[in-house]
């Protein structure tokens, strides 16, 4: 890791994957707690000789080598760490007067404990884990266990909604363009073909799995195997403390999908939009992607209540998640990862979903036409998709009877005019910017060099995740320099 990367990290501050330790009197116990929590979560970077606000104090240069040796000795001691871990701390000469120690900690495939206590990383804190259910979730995440494959040997055909299968065959046939293997199969063959009936090669158990029950199970059977399963659909536009409308959905995933789509149709405007020469429903497209995502990829063994909430200026879905990383998801850093591959494949066969990762791209594409803003995807133990809403926004508002191409030309002309006006404001800068957001951020920094990331987000309406991506990018270009720490520092425009 070079100095520019380190400085960018110090600017952003502590996160779920970054921790600063002062270590003025040597390496203390809380440093090893952080190592343990990083191993148990998504890994991270540990910096010794740095204050919580990102100010570099450094460690004694002559003592740095001994500190590294002691660090390695502790993490290799089975009475301290179980299981032990192998890491390579790096002594970094930050500047002429300061030396720091950097430790990169990769995520582990095992669950680790320090002094017989398991730690987990929650935001920028190290938390003791004592709950057996939380520890079980950690093992599920680490061992890449797909809980949808759990076999229920005493579940029978009578426990499933077989009356849904004729409809499912027709949907699969229509989605496949007129021909689909399921149309020629009987019920038992269809369920086996879809992976809903099988044998666990580890235990030898044979029968219907959790995916089968969640997709097609009767309501009382679902309640038996997943008692906390529910999707809470709410409208909070007037009564934001409670709700204006509500539906509690506990039925199988096939019918839950239809009920949630109907809830979205009932409470959201369907704005006019032409894609080429075809009238496309932006509302239905966006709600479909949100609903299919929250149903397909949730962790059904968790007690966290899944939600679909419509507010005045946004709507969001959130659900329990078996996270593989933490942070914002964009089109650029998208790494599709199926949480429930059997359920996802079933949804794709009947047209409820498309290929893995396509939903993210569609939402980024169509949200701009629906509300003028981008959606936000946040990955963690709780997965959330947030879509901004603006009832007064219309993609072609005031265009009268112009064609789509003329509408786009007008919008491009308006955008270029906005960019020109913004550039004129920044008289002292002589550099190229890639986006309007970069120009807006630079203008705010020029007005207030001590402005925080949160204040930038509030002033511009740009999502916090986008702000956190743009600032290091501007530093890398040499346009911005950060002076001081995270809390009391300021920005300098070169």
CSV table of C-alpha atoms in Angstrom, one decimal:
chain,number,residue,atom,x,y,z
A,1,UNK,CA,0.0,0.0,0.0
A,2,UNK,CA,1.5,3.3,-1.1
A,3,UNK,CA,1.4,6.6,0.8
A,4,UNK,CA,-1.4,8.1,-1.4
A,5,UNK,CA,-3.7,5.2,-0.6
A,6,UNK,CA,-2.8,5.5,3.1
A,7,UNK,CA,-3.6,9.2,3.1
A,8,UNK,CA,-6.9,8.6,1.4
A,9,UNK,CA,-7.8,6.1,4.1
A,10,UNK,CA,-6.9,8.5,6.9
A,11,UNK,CA,-9.1,11.1,5.2
A,12,UNK,CA,-12.2,8.8,5.1
A,13,UNK,CA,-11.5,7.6,8.7
A,14,UNK,CA,-12.5,4.5,10.5
A,15,UNK,CA,-15.0,2.1,8.8
A,16,UNK,CA,-16.0,-1.5,9.1
A,17,UNK,CA,-12.7,-2.4,7.4
A,18,UNK,CA,-10.4,0.3,8.8
A,19,UNK,CA,-9.2,0.8,12.4
A,20,UNK,CA,-6.7,3.2,13.9
A,21,UNK,CA,-4.8,2.5,17.1
A,22,UNK,CA,-2.6,5.0,19.0
A,23,UNK,CA,-0.3,2.4,20.6
A,24,UNK,CA,1.6,5.0,22.6
A,25,UNK,CA,2.5,2.5,25.3
A,26,UNK,CA,2.9,-0.5,23.1
A,27,UNK,CA,0.3,-2.8,21.6
A,28,UNK,CA,-2.7,-3.1,23.9
A,29,UNK,CA,-5.4,-5.8,24.2
A,30,UNK,CA,-8.0,-3.9,22.2
A,31,UNK,CA,-5.7,-4.1,19.1
A,32,UNK,CA,-6.0,-7.9,19.1
A,33,UNK,CA,-9.8,-7.6,19.6
A,34,UNK,CA,-9.9,-5.7,16.3
A,35,UNK,CA,-7.7,-8.3,14.6
A,36,UNK,CA,-10.2,-11.0,15.8
A,37,UNK,CA,-13.3,-9.0,14.6
A,38,UNK,CA,-11.7,-8.3,11.2
A,39,UNK,CA,-11.0,-12.1,10.8
A,40,UNK,CA,-14.6,-12.9,11.7
A,41,UNK,CA,-16.1,-10.3,9.4
A,42,UNK,CA,-14.7,-9.1,6.0
A,43,UNK,CA,-11.1,-8.4,6.8
A,44,UNK,CA,-9.6,-5.0,7.0
A,45,UNK,CA,-6.6,-2.7,7.5
A,46,UNK,CA,-5.1,-1.9,10.9
A,47,UNK,CA,-2.9,1.1,11.4
A,48,UNK,CA,-0.8,1.5,14.6
A,49,UNK,CA,0.4,4.9,15.6
A,50,UNK,CA,-2.7,6.8,14.4
A,51,UNK,CA,-5.4,8.6,16.4
A,52,UNK,CA,-9.1,7.9,16.0
A,53,UNK,CA,-9.6,11.1,13.9
A,54,UNK,CA,-6.8,10.0,11.4
A,55,UNK,CA,-4.0,12.2,12.9
A,56,UNK,CA,-0.7,10.5,12.6
A,57,UNK,CA,1.3,10.4,15.9
A,58,UNK,CA,3.5,7.5,14.9
A,59,UNK,CA,5.3,4.8,17.0
A,60,UNK,CA,8.9,5.0,18.2
A,61,UNK,CA,11.0,4.1,15.2
A,62,UNK,CA,13.5,2.1,17.3
A,63,UNK,CA,10.6,0.1,19.0
A,64,UNK,CA,8.7,-0.6,15.8
A,65,UNK,CA,10.6,-3.9,15.1
A,66,UNK,CA,10.0,-5.2,18.6
A,67,UNK,CA,6.3,-4.3,18.4
A,68,UNK,CA,6.0,-6.3,15.2
A,69,UNK,CA,7.7,-9.3,16.9
A,70,UNK,CA,5.3,-9.1,19.9
A,71,UNK,CA,2.3,-8.8,17.6
A,72,UNK,CA,3.3,-11.9,15.7
A,73,UNK,CA,4.0,-13.8,19.0
A,74,UNK,CA,0.5,-13.1,20.3
A,75,UNK,CA,-1.5,-14.0,17.2
A,76,UNK,CA,0.5,-17.2,16.9
A,77,UNK,CA,-0.2,-18.2,20.5
A,78,UNK,CA,-3.0,-20.8,20.7
A,79,UNK,CA,-3.9,-19.9,24.2
A,80,UNK,CA,-4.6,-16.3,23.0
A,81,UNK,CA,-6.0,-16.9,19.5
A,82,UNK,CA,-8.0,-19.9,18.5
A,83,UNK,CA,-7.4,-20.8,15.8
A,84,UNK,CA,-4.1,-19.0,15.4
A,85,UNK,CA,-3.5,-16.7,12.4
A,86,UNK,CA,-0.5,-15.8,10.2
A,87,UNK,CA,-0.2,-12.1,9.4
A,88,UNK,CA,2.7,-9.9,8.1
A,89,UNK,CA,2.8,-6.4,9.7
A,90,UNK,CA,4.6,-3.7,7.6
A,91,UNK,CA,6.6,-0.9,9.1
A,92,UNK,CA,5.9,2.3,7.0
A,93,UNK,CA,7.9,5.5,7.1
A,94,UNK,CA,5.0,8.0,6.8
A,95,UNK,CA,7.2,11.1,6.7
A,96,UNK,CA,10.5,12.3,8.2
A,97,UNK,CA,9.1,12.4,11.7
A,98,UNK,CA,6.6,9.6,11.9
A,99,UNK,CA,6.7,5.9,11.5
A,100,UNK,CA,3.5,3.8,11.5
A,101,UNK,CA,2.7,0.0,11.4
A,102,UNK,CA,0.2,-1.3,8.8
A,103,UNK,CA,-1.4,-4.7,9.1
A,104,UNK,CA,-3.6,-6.1,6.3
A,105,UNK,CA,-6.0,-8.7,7.7
A,106,UNK,CA,-7.8,-10.9,5.1
A,107,UNK,CA,-11.2,-12.4,6.0
A,108,UNK,CA,-10.8,-15.9,7.5
A,109,UNK,CA,-12.7,-19.0,6.5
A,110,UNK,CA,-13.0,-19.9,10.2
A,111,UNK,CA,-14.5,-18.3,13.3
A,112,UNK,CA,-11.8,-16.9,15.6
A,113,UNK,CA,-11.7,-16.1,19.3
A,114,UNK,CA,-9.3,-14.0,21.3
A,115,UNK,CA,-8.9,-15.0,25.0
A,116,UNK,CA,-11.8,-17.4,24.4
A,117,UNK,CA,-14.1,-14.5,23.4
A,118,UNK,CA,-15.5,-14.2,19.8
A,119,UNK,CA,-15.5,-10.7,18.4
A,120,UNK,CA,-17.4,-9.3,15.4
A,121,UNK,CA,-17.1,-6.0,13.5
A,122,UNK,CA,-20.1,-3.7,13.6
A,123,UNK,CA,-19.5,-0.5,11.7
A,124,UNK,CA,-16.3,0.8,13.3
A,125,UNK,CA,-16.6,-1.0,16.6
A,126,UNK,CA,-15.4,-4.4,17.9
A,127,UNK,CA,-18.3,-6.2,19.6
A,128,UNK,CA,-18.3,-9.3,21.9
A,129,UNK,CA,-20.5,-12.0,20.5
A,130,UNK,CA,-22.3,-14.2,23.1
A,131,UNK,CA,-25.6,-15.0,21.4
A,132,UNK,CA,-25.6,-18.6,20.1
A,133,UNK,CA,-27.8,-17.5,17.2
A,134,UNK,CA,-25.4,-14.8,16.1
A,135,UNK,CA,-22.5,-17.3,16.4
A,136,UNK,CA,-24.4,-19.7,14.3
A,137,UNK,CA,-24.9,-17.1,11.6
A,138,UNK,CA,-21.2,-16.4,11.6
A,139,UNK,CA,-20.5,-20.1,10.9
A,140,UNK,CA,-23.1,-20.1,8.2
A,141,UNK,CA,-21.4,-17.1,6.6
A,142,UNK,CA,-17.9,-18.5,6.9
A,143,UNK,CA,-18.7,-22.0,5.7
A,144,UNK,CA,-20.7,-20.7,2.7
A,145,UNK,CA,-23.7,-22.8,3.8
A,146,UNK,CA,-26.8,-22.5,1.8
A,147,UNK,CA,-29.6,-22.8,4.3
A,148,UNK,CA,-32.2,-23.2,1.5
A,149,UNK,CA,-30.8,-26.7,0.9
A,150,UNK,CA,-31.7,-27.9,4.4
A,151,UNK,CA,-33.7,-31.2,4.1
A,152,UNK,CA,-37.0,-31.8,5.9
A,153,UNK,CA,-37.4,-35.6,5.6
A,154,UNK,CA,-40.9,-35.6,6.9
A,155,UNK,CA,-42.3,-32.9,4.6
A,156,UNK,CA,-44.7,-34.5,2.1
A,157,UNK,CA,-46.4,-33.5,-1.2
A,158,UNK,CA,-49.5,-32.6,0.8
A,159,UNK,CA,-47.6,-29.9,2.5
A,160,UNK,CA,-47.1,-28.0,-0.8
A,161,UNK,CA,-49.4,-25.8,-2.8
A,162,UNK,CA,-49.6,-28.1,-5.8
A,163,UNK,CA,-52.4,-26.1,-7.2
A,164,UNK,CA,-49.8,-23.4,-8.2
A,165,UNK,CA,-47.9,-25.8,-10.5
A,166,UNK,CA,-50.2,-25.5,-13.5
A,167,UNK,CA,-49.8,-21.7,-13.4
A,168,UNK,CA,-46.0,-22.1,-12.9
A,169,UNK,CA,-45.8,-24.4,-16.0
A,170,UNK,CA,-47.6,-21.8,-18.1
A,171,UNK,CA,-45.3,-19.0,-16.8
A,172,UNK,CA,-42.2,-21.0,-17.5
A,173,UNK,CA,-43.4,-21.9,-21.0
A,174,UNK,CA,-44.2,-18.2,-21.8
A,175,UNK,CA,-40.9,-17.0,-20.5
A,176,UNK,CA,-39.0,-19.6,-22.5
A,177,UNK,CA,-40.7,-18.6,-25.7
A,178,UNK,CA,-43.2,-21.4,-26.0
A,179,UNK,CA,-41.2,-24.5,-25.0
A,180,UNK,CA,-40.0,-25.5,-21.5
A,181,UNK,CA,-39.2,-29.0,-20.1
A,182,UNK,CA,-41.5,-28.5,-17.1
A,183,UNK,CA,-44.6,-28.7,-19.3
A,184,UNK,CA,-43.9,-32.4,-20.1
A,185,UNK,CA,-43.2,-33.4,-16.5
A,186,UNK,CA,-45.5,-34.5,-13.7
A,187,UNK,CA,-45.5,-32.7,-10.4
A,188,UNK,CA,-42.8,-34.9,-8.7
A,189,UNK,CA,-40.5,-34.7,-11.7
A,190,UNK,CA,-40.9,-30.9,-11.9
A,191,UNK,CA,-40.0,-30.5,-8.2
A,192,UNK,CA,-36.9,-32.7,-8.6
A,193,UNK,CA,-35.9,-30.9,-11.8
A,194,UNK,CA,-36.1,-27.5,-10.0
A,195,UNK,CA,-33.9,-28.8,-7.1
A,196,UNK,CA,-36.7,-28.7,-4.6
A,197,UNK,CA,-36.5,-32.4,-3.8
A,198,UNK,CA,-33.1,-34.1,-3.2
A,199,UNK,CA,-30.7,-36.0,-0.9
A,200,UNK,CA,-28.1,-34.5,1.4
A,201,UNK,CA,-24.9,-36.4,0.6
A,202,UNK,CA,-23.5,-35.6,4.1
A,203,UNK,CA,-26.3,-36.9,6.2
A,204,UNK,CA,-28.1,-39.2,3.8
A,205,UNK,CA,-31.4,-37.4,4.4
A,206,UNK,CA,-33.8,-37.3,1.5
A,207,UNK,CA,-36.9,-35.1,1.0
A,208,UNK,CA,-38.1,-31.6,0.3
A,209,UNK,CA,-35.8,-28.8,1.2
A,210,UNK,CA,-36.3,-25.3,2.7
A,211,UNK,CA,-36.4,-23.8,-0.8
A,212,UNK,CA,-39.4,-26.0,-1.7
A,213,UNK,CA,-41.3,-25.0,1.4
A,214,UNK,CA,-40.6,-21.3,1.0
A,215,UNK,CA,-41.5,-21.3,-2.7
A,216,UNK,CA,-44.6,-23.6,-2.6
A,217,UNK,CA,-45.4,-24.5,1.0
A,218,UNK,CA,-48.8,-24.0,2.6
A,219,UNK,CA,-48.9,-21.2,5.1
A,220,UNK,CA,-49.1,-23.4,8.2
A,221,UNK,CA,-46.1,-25.4,7.0
A,222,UNK,CA,-44.0,-22.2,6.4
A,223,UNK,CA,-44.9,-21.0,9.9
A,224,UNK,CA,-43.7,-24.3,11.2
A,225,UNK,CA,-40.2,-24.3,9.5
A,226,UNK,CA,-39.6,-20.5,9.5
A,227,UNK,CA,-41.7,-19.0,12.3
A,228,UNK,CA,-40.2,-15.5,11.9
A,229,UNK,CA,-40.7,-15.3,8.1
A,230,UNK,CA,-42.7,-12.2,7.1
A,231,UNK,CA,-42.6,-9.2,4.8
A,232,UNK,CA,-43.9,-6.0,6.3
A,233,UNK,CA,-45.2,-3.7,3.6
A,234,UNK,CA,-45.8,-0.1,4.8
A,235,UNK,CA,-46.7,3.3,3.4
A,236,UNK,CA,-45.4,6.2,5.5
A,237,UNK,CA,-46.2,9.5,3.8
A,238,UNK,CA,-48.5,11.3,6.2
A,239,UNK,CA,-48.2,9.3,9.5
A,240,UNK,CA,-44.5,8.7,9.5
A,241,UNK,CA,-44.4,7.3,13.0
A,242,UNK,CA,-46.9,4.5,12.3
A,243,UNK,CA,-48.3,4.1,8.8
A,244,UNK,CA,-50.9,5.1,6.3
A,245,UNK,CA,-51.3,1.6,4.8
A,246,UNK,CA,-50.0,-1.8,5.7
A,247,UNK,CA,-50.0,-5.4,4.6
A,248,UNK,CA,-48.3,-8.2,6.5
A,249,UNK,CA,-47.4,-10.9,4.0
A,250,UNK,CA,-46.6,-14.4,5.3
A,251,UNK,CA,-47.5,-16.7,2.4
A,252,UNK,CA,-45.2,-18.6,0.0
A,253,UNK,CA,-42.7,-16.7,-2.2
A,254,UNK,CA,-44.7,-17.1,-5.4
A,255,UNK,CA,-47.8,-15.4,-4.0
A,256,UNK,CA,-45.8,-13.0,-1.9
A,257,UNK,CA,-44.2,-11.7,-5.1
A,258,UNK,CA,-47.7,-10.9,-6.6
A,259,UNK,CA,-49.0,-9.3,-3.4
A,260,UNK,CA,-46.0,-7.0,-3.0
A,261,UNK,CA,-46.2,-6.0,-6.7
A,262,UNK,CA,-49.9,-5.1,-6.1
A,263,UNK,CA,-49.0,-3.1,-3.0
A,264,UNK,CA,-46.4,-1.1,-5.0
A,265,UNK,CA,-48.9,-0.5,-7.9
A,266,UNK,CA,-51.5,0.7,-5.4
A,267,UNK,CA,-49.3,3.2,-3.7
A,268,UNK,CA,-46.9,4.6,-6.4
A,269,UNK,CA,-47.6,6.7,-9.5
A,270,UNK,CA,-47.0,5.1,-12.9
A,271,UNK,CA,-45.3,7.9,-14.8
A,272,UNK,CA,-45.4,8.1,-18.6
A,273,UNK,CA,-42.2,7.0,-20.2
A,274,UNK,CA,-41.3,5.9,-23.8
A,275,UNK,CA,-38.4,3.6,-24.4
A,276,UNK,CA,-37.8,3.9,-28.1
A,277,UNK,CA,-41.4,3.7,-29.4
A,278,UNK,CA,-42.7,1.5,-26.6
A,279,UNK,CA,-44.5,2.8,-23.5
A,280,UNK,CA,-42.7,1.3,-20.5
A,281,UNK,CA,-44.0,1.2,-16.9
A,282,UNK,CA,-41.1,2.6,-14.8
A,283,UNK,CA,-43.0,1.9,-11.6
A,284,UNK,CA,-43.6,-1.8,-12.4
A,285,UNK,CA,-40.0,-2.3,-13.6
A,286,UNK,CA,-38.5,-0.8,-10.4
A,287,UNK,CA,-40.8,-2.5,-8.0
A,288,UNK,CA,-40.3,-5.8,-9.7
A,289,UNK,CA,-36.6,-5.7,-9.3
A,290,UNK,CA,-36.8,-4.6,-5.6
A,291,UNK,CA,-39.4,-7.3,-4.7
A,292,UNK,CA,-37.6,-10.1,-6.5
A,293,UNK,CA,-34.4,-9.2,-4.9
A,294,UNK,CA,-35.7,-9.1,-1.3
A,295,UNK,CA,-37.6,-12.4,-1.8
A,296,UNK,CA,-34.7,-14.3,-3.6
A,297,UNK,CA,-31.7,-13.3,-1.6
A,298,UNK,CA,-32.9,-13.1,2.1
A,299,UNK,CA,-31.6,-15.3,4.8
A,300,UNK,CA,-34.7,-17.2,6.0
A,301,UNK,CA,-33.2,-18.5,9.2
A,302,UNK,CA,-32.8,-15.0,10.6
A,303,UNK,CA,-35.4,-13.4,12.8
A,304,UNK,CA,-35.0,-10.0,11.2
A,305,UNK,CA,-38.3,-8.7,9.7
A,306,UNK,CA,-38.1,-8.0,6.0
A,307,UNK,CA,-39.7,-4.7,5.0
A,308,UNK,CA,-41.0,-2.9,1.9
A,309,UNK,CA,-41.5,0.7,2.9
A,310,UNK,CA,-42.9,3.6,0.7
A,311,UNK,CA,-42.2,7.1,2.1
A,312,UNK,CA,-42.8,10.6,0.6
A,313,UNK,CA,-39.3,11.0,-0.8
A,314,UNK,CA,-38.0,7.4,-1.0
A,315,UNK,CA,-38.9,3.7,-0.9
A,316,UNK,CA,-36.8,0.9,0.3
A,317,UNK,CA,-36.6,-2.9,0.9
A,318,UNK,CA,-34.5,-4.5,3.5
A,319,UNK,CA,-33.9,-8.0,4.6
A,320,UNK,CA,-31.6,-10.3,6.6
A,321,UNK,CA,-28.6,-11.2,4.5
A,322,UNK,CA,-25.6,-13.6,4.4
A,323,UNK,CA,-23.1,-10.9,3.6
A,324,UNK,CA,-19.8,-11.6,1.8
A,325,UNK,CA,-18.7,-8.0,2.2
A,326,UNK,CA,-20.0,-4.7,3.6
A,327,UNK,CA,-20.5,-1.3,1.9
A,328,UNK,CA,-22.2,0.3,-1.0
A,329,UNK,CA,-22.8,-1.6,-4.3
A,330,UNK,CA,-22.5,0.2,-7.6
A,331,UNK,CA,-22.5,-1.0,-11.2
A,332,UNK,CA,-18.7,-0.6,-11.2
A,333,UNK,CA,-18.0,-2.8,-8.1
A,334,UNK,CA,-20.8,-5.3,-8.7
A,335,UNK,CA,-19.9,-8.9,-8.0
A,336,UNK,CA,-23.1,-11.0,-8.3
A,337,UNK,CA,-23.3,-13.6,-5.5
A,338,UNK,CA,-26.3,-15.8,-5.2
A,339,UNK,CA,-27.5,-16.2,-1.6
A,340,UNK,CA,-30.2,-18.8,-2.5
A,341,UNK,CA,-29.3,-20.2,-5.9
A,342,UNK,CA,-32.2,-22.8,-6.0
A,343,UNK,CA,-34.8,-20.1,-5.3
A,344,UNK,CA,-33.1,-17.7,-7.7
A,345,UNK,CA,-33.1,-20.3,-10.5
A,346,UNK,CA,-36.8,-21.0,-9.9
A,347,UNK,CA,-37.6,-17.3,-10.2
A,348,UNK,CA,-35.6,-17.0,-13.4
A,349,UNK,CA,-37.4,-20.0,-14.9
A,350,UNK,CA,-40.8,-18.4,-14.4
A,351,UNK,CA,-39.8,-14.9,-15.4
A,352,UNK,CA,-39.8,-13.3,-11.9
A,353,UNK,CA,-36.1,-12.4,-12.2
A,354,UNK,CA,-33.4,-12.2,-14.9
A,355,UNK,CA,-29.8,-13.1,-14.8
A,356,UNK,CA,-27.8,-12.5,-11.7
A,357,UNK,CA,-26.7,-8.9,-11.3
A,358,UNK,CA,-29.1,-7.5,-14.0
A,359,UNK,CA,-31.4,-6.1,-11.3
A,360,UNK,CA,-28.8,-3.7,-10.1
A,361,UNK,CA,-28.1,-2.4,-13.6
A,362,UNK,CA,-31.8,-2.0,-14.3
A,363,UNK,CA,-32.4,0.0,-11.2
A,364,UNK,CA,-29.5,2.3,-11.9
A,365,UNK,CA,-30.8,2.8,-15.4
A,366,UNK,CA,-34.5,3.4,-14.8
A,367,UNK,CA,-34.5,5.2,-11.4
A,368,UNK,CA,-33.0,8.2,-13.1
A,369,UNK,CA,-36.0,8.4,-15.4
A,370,UNK,CA,-38.5,7.8,-12.6
A,371,UNK,CA,-37.1,10.2,-9.9
A,372,UNK,CA,-34.1,11.9,-11.5
A,373,UNK,CA,-31.8,10.3,-8.9
A,374,UNK,CA,-29.8,7.1,-8.5
A,375,UNK,CA,-30.7,4.2,-6.2
A,376,UNK,CA,-28.5,3.1,-3.3
A,377,UNK,CA,-27.5,-0.5,-2.5
A,378,UNK,CA,-26.0,-1.3,0.9
A,379,UNK,CA,-24.6,-4.8,1.6
A,380,UNK,CA,-24.3,-6.0,5.2
A,381,UNK,CA,-26.0,-8.3,7.6
A,382,UNK,CA,-29.1,-6.3,6.6
A,383,UNK,CA,-29.3,-5.8,2.8
A,384,UNK,CA,-31.1,-2.6,1.7
A,385,UNK,CA,-32.1,-1.1,-1.6
A,386,UNK,CA,-33.2,2.6,-1.5
A,387,UNK,CA,-34.9,4.3,-4.4
A,388,UNK,CA,-35.5,8.0,-4.2
A,389,UNK,CA,-39.0,9.3,-5.0
A,390,UNK,CA,-40.2,12.6,-6.3
A,391,UNK,CA,-43.8,12.9,-7.3
A,392,UNK,CA,-43.2,16.3,-9.0
A,393,UNK,CA,-40.4,14.9,-11.3
A,394,UNK,CA,-41.2,13.7,-14.8
A,395,UNK,CA,-38.5,12.8,-17.3
A,396,UNK,CA,-40.3,14.6,-20.1
A,397,UNK,CA,-42.2,17.2,-18.1
A,398,UNK,CA,-42.9,20.4,-20.1
A,399,UNK,CA,-41.7,18.8,-23.3
A,400,UNK,CA,-45.2,19.0,-24.9
A,401,UNK,CA,-45.3,16.9,-28.0
A,402,UNK,CA,-41.6,16.5,-28.7
A,403,UNK,CA,-40.1,13.2,-29.7
A,404,UNK,CA,-37.9,11.2,-27.3
A,405,UNK,CA,-34.8,12.2,-29.3
A,406,UNK,CA,-35.7,15.9,-29.0
A,407,UNK,CA,-36.3,15.4,-25.3
A,408,UNK,CA,-32.9,13.9,-24.8
A,409,UNK,CA,-31.3,16.7,-26.9
A,410,UNK,CA,-33.0,19.3,-24.6
A,411,UNK,CA,-31.8,17.5,-21.5
A,412,UNK,CA,-28.2,17.2,-22.8
A,413,UNK,CA,-28.3,20.9,-23.7
A,414,UNK,CA,-29.6,21.8,-20.2
A,415,UNK,CA,-26.9,19.6,-18.5
A,416,UNK,CA,-24.1,21.2,-20.6
A,417,UNK,CA,-25.5,24.7,-19.6
A,418,UNK,CA,-25.4,23.7,-15.9
A,419,UNK,CA,-21.9,22.4,-16.3
A,420,UNK,CA,-20.8,25.6,-18.0
A,421,UNK,CA,-22.3,27.8,-15.2
A,422,UNK,CA,-20.7,25.6,-12.5
A,423,UNK,CA,-17.3,25.7,-14.2
A,424,UNK,CA,-17.5,29.5,-14.4
A,425,UNK,CA,-18.0,29.7,-10.6
A,426,UNK,CA,-14.7,27.8,-10.1
A,427,UNK,CA,-12.5,30.5,-11.4
A,428,UNK,CA,-9.3,29.4,-9.8
A,429,UNK,CA,-9.4,25.9,-11.2
A,430,UNK,CA,-7.9,24.8,-14.5
A,431,UNK,CA,-8.7,21.1,-14.7
A,432,UNK,CA,-11.1,18.7,-16.3
A,433,UNK,CA,-14.0,17.1,-14.4
A,434,UNK,CA,-15.8,13.9,-15.4
A,435,UNK,CA,-19.2,14.6,-13.8
A,436,UNK,CA,-21.4,17.4,-12.6
A,437,UNK,CA,-21.2,15.9,-9.0
A,438,UNK,CA,-17.4,16.5,-8.9
A,439,UNK,CA,-18.0,20.1,-9.9
A,440,UNK,CA,-20.7,20.6,-7.2
A,441,UNK,CA,-18.4,19.1,-4.5
A,442,UNK,CA,-15.5,21.3,-5.5
A,443,UNK,CA,-17.7,24.4,-5.4
A,444,UNK,CA,-18.9,23.5,-1.8
A,445,UNK,CA,-15.3,22.9,-0.7
A,446,UNK,CA,-14.3,26.3,-2.1
A,447,UNK,CA,-17.0,27.9,-0.1
A,448,UNK,CA,-16.2,25.9,3.1
A,449,UNK,CA,-12.9,24.0,3.2
A,450,UNK,CA,-13.9,22.4,6.6
A,451,UNK,CA,-17.2,20.9,5.2
A,452,UNK,CA,-17.8,17.3,6.1
A,453,UNK,CA,-18.9,14.4,3.9
A,454,UNK,CA,-22.4,14.4,5.5
A,455,UNK,CA,-22.8,18.1,4.9
A,456,UNK,CA,-21.8,17.6,1.2
A,457,UNK,CA,-24.5,14.9,1.0
A,458,UNK,CA,-27.1,17.1,2.5
A,459,UNK,CA,-26.3,20.1,0.4
A,460,UNK,CA,-26.1,18.4,-3.0
A,461,UNK,CA,-28.5,15.4,-2.6
A,462,UNK,CA,-25.7,13.1,-3.8
A,463,UNK,CA,-25.7,9.8,-1.9
A,464,UNK,CA,-23.1,9.5,0.9
A,465,UNK,CA,-21.6,6.4,-0.9
A,466,UNK,CA,-21.0,8.5,-4.0
A,467,UNK,CA,-19.4,11.3,-2.0
A,468,UNK,CA,-17.1,8.8,-0.4
A,469,UNK,CA,-16.0,7.6,-3.8
A,470,UNK,CA,-15.6,11.0,-5.4
A,471,UNK,CA,-13.4,12.6,-2.7
A,472,UNK,CA,-10.5,10.0,-2.9
A,473,UNK,CA,-10.8,10.2,-6.7
A,474,UNK,CA,-10.2,13.9,-6.6
A,475,UNK,CA,-7.3,13.4,-4.3
A,476,UNK,CA,-5.8,10.9,-6.7
A,477,UNK,CA,-6.2,13.4,-9.5
A,478,UNK,CA,-4.2,15.9,-7.5
A,479,UNK,CA,-7.2,18.3,-7.4
A,480,UNK,CA,-7.8,18.0,-3.6
A,481,UNK,CA,-5.5,17.6,-0.6
A,482,UNK,CA,-6.6,16.8,2.9
A,483,UNK,CA,-4.9,18.7,5.8
A,484,UNK,CA,-5.4,17.5,9.3
A,485,UNK,CA,-7.6,14.6,10.7
A,486,UNK,CA,-11.1,13.4,9.9
A,487,UNK,CA,-12.9,15.6,12.5
A,488,UNK,CA,-10.8,18.9,12.6
A,489,UNK,CA,-9.1,18.9,9.2
A,490,UNK,CA,-9.8,20.9,6.1
A,491,UNK,CA,-9.7,20.5,2.3
A,492,UNK,CA,-7.2,22.4,0.1
A,493,UNK,CA,-7.9,22.9,-3.6
A,494,UNK,CA,-4.7,22.9,-5.6
